[in-house]
mmCIF file of C-alpha atoms in Angstrom:
data_model
loop_
_atom_site.group_PDB
_atom_site.id
_atom_site.type_symbol
_atom_site.label_atom_id
_atom_site.label_comp_id
_atom_site.label_asym_id
_atom_site.label_seq_id
_atom_site.Cartn_x
_atom_site.Cartn_y
_atom_site.Cartn_z
ATOM 1 C CA MET A 1 0.000 0.000 0.000
ATOM 2 C CA GLU A 2 2.857 2.331 0.892
ATOM 3 C CA ASP A 3 4.586 1.583 -2.432
ATOM 4 C CA PHE A 4 1.375 2.364 -4.287
ATOM 5 C CA GLU A 5 0.915 5.652 -2.451
ATOM 6 C CA LYS A 6 4.563 6.526 -3.112
ATOM 7 C CA LYS A 7 4.128 5.842 -6.837
ATOM 8 C CA VAL A 8 0.952 7.953 -6.931
ATOM 9 C CA SER A 9 2.746 10.744 -5.076
ATOM 10 C CA ILE A 10 5.698 10.653 -7.518
ATOM 11 C CA LYS A 11 3.322 10.640 -10.464
ATOM 12 C CA ASP A 12 1.390 13.593 -9.050
ATOM 13 C CA SER A 13 4.647 15.514 -8.489
ATOM 14 C CA MET A 14 5.780 14.837 -12.074
ATOM 15 C CA GLU A 15 2.424 15.990 -13.438
ATOM 16 C CA ILE A 16 2.590 19.161 -11.352
ATOM 17 C CA GLU A 17 6.144 19.846 -12.562
ATOM 18 C CA GLN A 18 5.082 19.268 -16.162
ATOM 19 C CA GLU A 19 2.080 21.528 -15.707
ATOM 20 C CA ASN A 20 4.267 24.239 -14.172
ATOM 21 C CA SER A 21 6.740 23.889 -17.025
ATOM 22 C CA ASN A 22 3.975 24.183 -19.632
ATOM 23 C CA CYS A 23 2.539 27.186 -17.809
ATOM 24 C CA SER A 24 5.965 28.839 -17.710
ATOM 25 C CA LYS A 25 6.526 28.288 -21.439
ATOM 26 C CA ARG A 26 3.044 29.576 -22.208
ATOM 27 C CA ASN A 27 3.764 32.756 -20.260
ATOM 28 C CA GLU A 28 7.109 33.175 -22.009
ATOM 29 C CA ILE A 29 5.459 32.821 -25.434
ATOM 30 C CA LEU A 30 2.770 35.299 -24.383
ATOM 31 C CA ASN A 31 5.390 37.808 -23.289
ATOM 32 C CA LEU A 32 7.293 37.402 -26.560
ATOM 33 C CA LEU A 33 4.162 37.943 -28.660
ATOM 34 C CA ARG A 34 3.149 40.982 -26.606
ATOM 35 C CA LYS A 35 6.655 42.365 -27.012
ATOM 36 C CA PHE A 36 6.349 41.797 -30.751
ATOM 37 C CA LEU A 37 3.169 43.880 -30.861
ATOM 38 C CA GLU A 38 5.045 46.637 -29.023
ATOM 39 C CA ILE A 39 7.761 46.494 -31.687
ATOM 40 C CA GLN A 40 5.097 46.845 -34.385
ATOM 41 C CA GLN A 41 3.817 49.908 -32.532
ATOM 42 C CA ARG A 42 7.346 51.359 -32.616
ATOM 43 C CA ARG A 43 7.461 50.764 -36.354
ATOM 44 C CA ALA A 44 4.119 52.536 -36.816
ATOM 45 C CA GLN A 45 5.380 55.533 -34.837
ATOM 46 C CA ALA A 46 8.584 55.623 -36.897
ATOM 47 C CA TYR A 47 6.565 55.660 -40.140
ATOM 48 C CA SER A 48 4.416 58.482 -38.790
ATOM 49 C CA LYS A 49 7.547 60.454 -37.895
ATOM 50 C CA LEU A 50 9.044 59.792 -41.334
ATOM 51 C CA LYS A 51 5.842 60.890 -43.087
ATOM 52 C CA THR A 52 5.694 64.139 -41.090
ATOM 53 C CA GLY A 53 9.396 64.819 -41.686
ATOM 54 C CA PHE A 54 9.069 64.237 -45.416
ATOM 55 C CA SER A 55 6.066 66.573 -45.656
ATOM 56 C CA GLU A 56 8.067 69.284 -43.895
ATOM 57 C CA TYR A 57 11.022 68.671 -46.215
ATOM 58 C CA MET A 58 8.816 69.033 -49.314
ATOM 59 C CA LYS A 59 7.540 72.383 -47.985
ATOM 60 C CA SER A 60 10.769 73.877 -46.654
ATOM 61 C CA GLY A 61 13.496 71.970 -48.493
ATOM 62 C CA GLY A 62 15.508 71.320 -45.325
ATOM 63 C CA GLU A 63 17.760 68.615 -46.765
ATOM 64 C CA LEU A 64 20.033 68.264 -43.711
ATOM 65 C CA ALA A 65 17.175 67.805 -41.246
ATOM 66 C CA TYR A 66 15.508 65.280 -43.565
ATOM 67 C CA GLN A 67 18.708 63.247 -44.004
ATOM 68 C CA GLN A 68 19.236 63.215 -40.234
ATOM 69 C CA LEU A 69 15.671 62.004 -39.746
ATOM 70 C CA CYS A 70 16.214 59.224 -42.318
ATOM 71 C CA SER A 71 19.323 58.100 -40.430
ATOM 72 C CA GLU A 72 17.408 57.988 -37.121
ATOM 73 C CA ILE A 73 14.532 56.056 -38.690
ATOM 74 C CA THR A 74 16.972 53.568 -40.268
ATOM 75 C CA VAL A 75 18.541 52.879 -36.851
ATOM 76 C CA GLU A 76 15.068 52.398 -35.344
ATOM 77 C CA PHE A 77 13.933 49.963 -38.051
ATOM 78 C CA ASN A 78 17.188 47.988 -37.831
ATOM 79 C CA ASP A 79 16.759 47.618 -34.078
ATOM 80 C CA CYS A 80 13.162 46.446 -34.511
ATOM 81 C CA SER A 81 14.205 43.885 -37.134
ATOM 82 C CA LYS A 82 17.023 42.601 -34.945
ATOM 83 C CA GLN A 83 14.672 42.003 -32.010
ATOM 84 C CA VAL A 84 12.111 40.220 -34.187
ATOM 85 C CA LEU A 85 14.822 37.945 -35.637
ATOM 86 C CA GLU A 86 15.844 37.028 -32.081
ATOM 87 C CA MET A 87 12.210 36.136 -31.284
ATOM 88 C CA GLU A 88 11.978 34.076 -34.450
ATOM 89 C CA SER A 89 15.098 32.164 -33.401
ATOM 90 C CA LEU A 90 13.621 31.518 -29.942
ATOM 91 C CA PHE A 91 10.401 30.101 -31.388
ATOM 92 C CA LEU A 92 12.477 27.689 -33.513
ATOM 93 C CA ASN A 93 14.331 26.555 -30.381
ATOM 94 C CA PRO A 94 13.373 23.012 -29.201
ATOM 95 C CA ASP A 95 12.379 24.505 -25.814
ATOM 96 C CA TYR A 96 9.488 26.291 -27.534
ATOM 97 C CA CYS A 97 9.167 24.354 -30.788
ATOM 98 C CA ARG A 98 6.724 26.875 -32.294
ATOM 99 C CA VAL A 99 7.707 26.835 -35.954
ATOM 100 C CA ASP A 100 4.277 28.256 -36.811
ATOM 101 C CA LEU A 101 4.970 31.433 -34.812
ATOM 102 C CA ALA A 102 8.486 31.740 -36.241
ATOM 103 C CA GLU A 103 7.045 31.557 -39.767
ATOM 104 C CA LEU A 104 4.363 34.104 -38.878
ATOM 105 C CA LEU A 105 6.968 36.590 -37.645
ATOM 106 C CA ARG A 106 9.114 35.929 -40.724
ATOM 107 C CA ALA A 107 6.147 36.639 -43.007
ATOM 108 C CA ILE A 108 5.575 39.975 -41.262
ATOM 109 C CA GLN A 109 9.291 40.804 -41.505
ATOM 110 C CA THR A 110 9.202 40.174 -45.268
ATOM 111 C CA GLN A 111 6.224 42.491 -45.724
ATOM 112 C CA GLU A 112 7.804 45.147 -43.489
ATOM 113 C CA LYS A 113 10.951 45.061 -45.631
ATOM 114 C CA GLN A 114 8.867 45.480 -48.789
ATOM 115 C CA LYS A 115 6.863 48.312 -47.214
ATOM 116 C CA LEU A 116 10.009 50.196 -46.204
ATOM 117 C CA HIS A 117 11.609 49.741 -49.629
ATOM 118 C CA LEU A 118 8.516 51.031 -51.440
ATOM 119 C CA THR A 119 8.058 53.914 -48.982
ATOM 120 C CA ALA A 120 11.614 55.017 -49.808
ATOM 121 C CA THR A 121 10.827 54.661 -53.538
ATOM 122 C CA ILE A 122 7.744 56.889 -53.164
ATOM 123 C CA GLN A 123 9.754 59.571 -51.393
ATOM 124 C CA VAL A 124 12.539 59.479 -54.024
ATOM 125 C CA LEU A 125 9.963 59.864 -56.802
ATOM 126 C CA LYS A 126 8.172 62.710 -55.043
ATOM 127 C CA LYS A 127 11.473 64.472 -54.366
ATOM 128 C CA ALA A 128 12.340 64.290 -58.067
ATOM 129 C CA GLY A 129 8.866 65.375 -59.201
ATOM 130 C CA ARG A 130 7.157 64.725 -62.535
ATOM 131 C CA PRO A 131 9.535 65.168 -65.505
ATOM 132 C CA SER A 132 7.459 68.000 -66.970
ATOM 133 C CA GLU A 133 7.548 69.903 -63.657
ATOM 134 C CA ARG A 134 11.275 69.615 -62.952
ATOM 135 C CA LEU A 135 13.348 72.806 -62.953
ATOM 136 C CA MET A 136 15.661 73.337 -65.915
ATOM 137 C CA ASN A 137 19.357 73.966 -65.541
ATOM 138 C CA HIS A 138 20.308 77.253 -67.249
ATOM 139 C CA GLU A 139 24.089 76.940 -66.875
ATOM 140 C CA ASN A 140 24.616 76.697 -70.646
ATOM 141 C CA CYS A 141 22.414 79.666 -71.496
ATOM 142 C CA SER A 142 24.001 82.992 -72.582
ATOM 143 C CA PHE A 143 23.378 86.194 -70.616
ATOM 144 C CA LYS A 144 23.479 89.412 -72.718
ATOM 145 C CA LYS A 145 21.948 91.738 -70.154
ATOM 146 C CA PRO A 146 21.411 91.450 -66.391
ATOM 147 C CA MET A 147 18.281 89.407 -65.637
ATOM 148 C CA GLU A 148 17.970 88.515 -69.360
ATOM 149 C CA HIS A 149 19.330 85.457 -71.157
ATOM 150 C CA GLU A 150 18.899 83.498 -74.352
ATOM 151 C CA CYS A 151 17.548 80.142 -73.244
ATOM 152 C CA VAL A 152 18.999 77.132 -75.048
ATOM 153 C CA HIS A 153 15.980 75.099 -73.971
ATOM 154 C CA LEU A 154 13.548 77.212 -76.003
ATOM 155 C CA GLN A 155 14.247 75.477 -79.302
ATOM 156 C CA GLU A 156 14.106 72.067 -77.623
ATOM 157 C CA ILE A 157 10.705 72.874 -76.140
ATOM 158 C CA THR A 158 9.190 74.293 -79.325
ATOM 159 C CA GLU A 159 10.564 71.583 -81.636
ATOM 160 C CA ALA A 160 9.628 68.626 -79.467
ATOM 161 C CA ALA A 161 6.206 67.192 -80.224
ATOM 162 C CA GLY A 162 5.675 66.570 -76.560
ATOM 163 C CA THR A 163 5.419 62.799 -76.904
ATOM 164 C CA GLU A 164 8.691 62.095 -75.122
ATOM 165 C CA GLU A 165 7.711 64.266 -72.165
ATOM 166 C CA ALA A 166 4.264 62.685 -72.082
ATOM 167 C CA GLU A 167 5.837 59.219 -72.065
ATOM 168 C CA LEU A 168 8.200 60.196 -69.240
ATOM 169 C CA ASN A 169 5.290 61.608 -67.237
ATOM 170 C CA ALA A 170 3.309 58.396 -67.826
ATOM 171 C CA GLU A 171 6.262 56.268 -66.685
ATOM 172 C CA TYR A 172 6.644 58.425 -63.583
ATOM 173 C CA ASP A 173 2.913 58.254 -62.762
ATOM 174 C CA ASN A 174 2.866 54.469 -63.223
ATOM 175 C CA ALA A 175 5.951 53.987 -61.042
ATOM 176 C CA LEU A 176 4.425 56.131 -58.285
ATOM 177 C CA LYS A 177 1.051 54.361 -58.468
ATOM 178 C CA GLU A 178 2.738 50.943 -58.425
ATOM 179 C CA ALA A 179 4.805 51.853 -55.348
ATOM 180 C CA ILE A 180 1.756 53.249 -53.516
ATOM 181 C CA ARG A 181 -0.272 50.141 -54.380
ATOM 182 C CA GLY A 182 2.628 47.961 -53.187
ATOM 183 C CA VAL A 183 2.694 49.741 -49.824
ATOM 184 C CA GLN A 184 -1.072 49.296 -49.460
ATOM 185 C CA ASP A 185 -0.778 45.569 -50.258
ATOM 186 C CA ALA A 186 2.048 45.181 -47.730
ATOM 187 C CA VAL A 187 0.034 46.999 -45.040
ATOM 188 C CA THR A 188 -2.980 44.751 -45.703
ATOM 189 C CA ALA A 189 -0.829 41.605 -45.437
ATOM 190 C CA ILE A 190 0.858 42.857 -42.242
ATOM 191 C CA ASN A 191 -2.505 43.650 -40.616
ATOM 192 C CA GLU A 192 -3.822 40.189 -41.494
ATOM 193 C CA HIS A 193 -0.773 38.558 -39.910
ATOM 194 C CA LEU A 194 -1.103 40.779 -36.838
ATOM 195 C CA GLU A 195 -4.668 39.515 -36.396
ATOM 196 C CA GLU A 196 -3.215 35.997 -36.286
ATOM 197 C CA VAL A 197 -0.758 37.098 -33.587
ATOM 198 C CA LYS A 198 -3.584 38.637 -31.536
ATOM 199 C CA TYR A 199 -5.664 35.474 -31.986
ATOM 200 C CA GLU A 200 -2.727 33.399 -30.710
ATOM 201 C CA ILE A 201 -2.362 35.677 -27.678
ATOM 202 C CA ALA A 202 -6.086 35.338 -26.898
ATOM 203 C CA ALA A 203 -5.885 31.546 -27.224
ATOM 204 C CA LEU A 204 -2.879 31.323 -24.885
ATOM 205 C CA GLU A 205 -4.578 33.586 -22.318
ATOM 206 C CA THR A 206 -7.620 31.309 -22.130
ATOM 207 C CA GLU A 207 -5.630 28.058 -21.709
#
């Protein structure tokens, strides 16, 4: 009888230890996923800051301030990516063995990379402006009187049928639209993946 009770006691202790271990891992996974959502919030704030800074640059032309902002944002995004990669590695670890969560984070990382690349493309295009609206360089023009010059571009403008400029404008417009659409697609995909993360958090909280 004593041996039986001892075996039952050992079994109960092992079950309790296993339950505690599972509970601990569940809490660790929860904390990692919550931390990931915080990182996504940091990314959103960085994009907001970048958008505001770019708008100010387009109005005032403060190149130095804009470049400094871009450097700060780059550091922020790199730090976010580094932390997410560390989480991804943890989920692949045998202690967690959550390949599904690692793949989910990787999918979001891929879309974030695409979003950032296309956001930069949009800003480069907007900085350059449409071909027909870009300022001409008058370095090669001749100046006969102060404030008066013979413009070498005049003949080019009057002789050109306008088709080349129209084609360049169309290419520019298409490139801008494609980049904007790409950002929207990336945002949609990211939001869908984030819903999966939130669903996972809710499921773990109710276990």
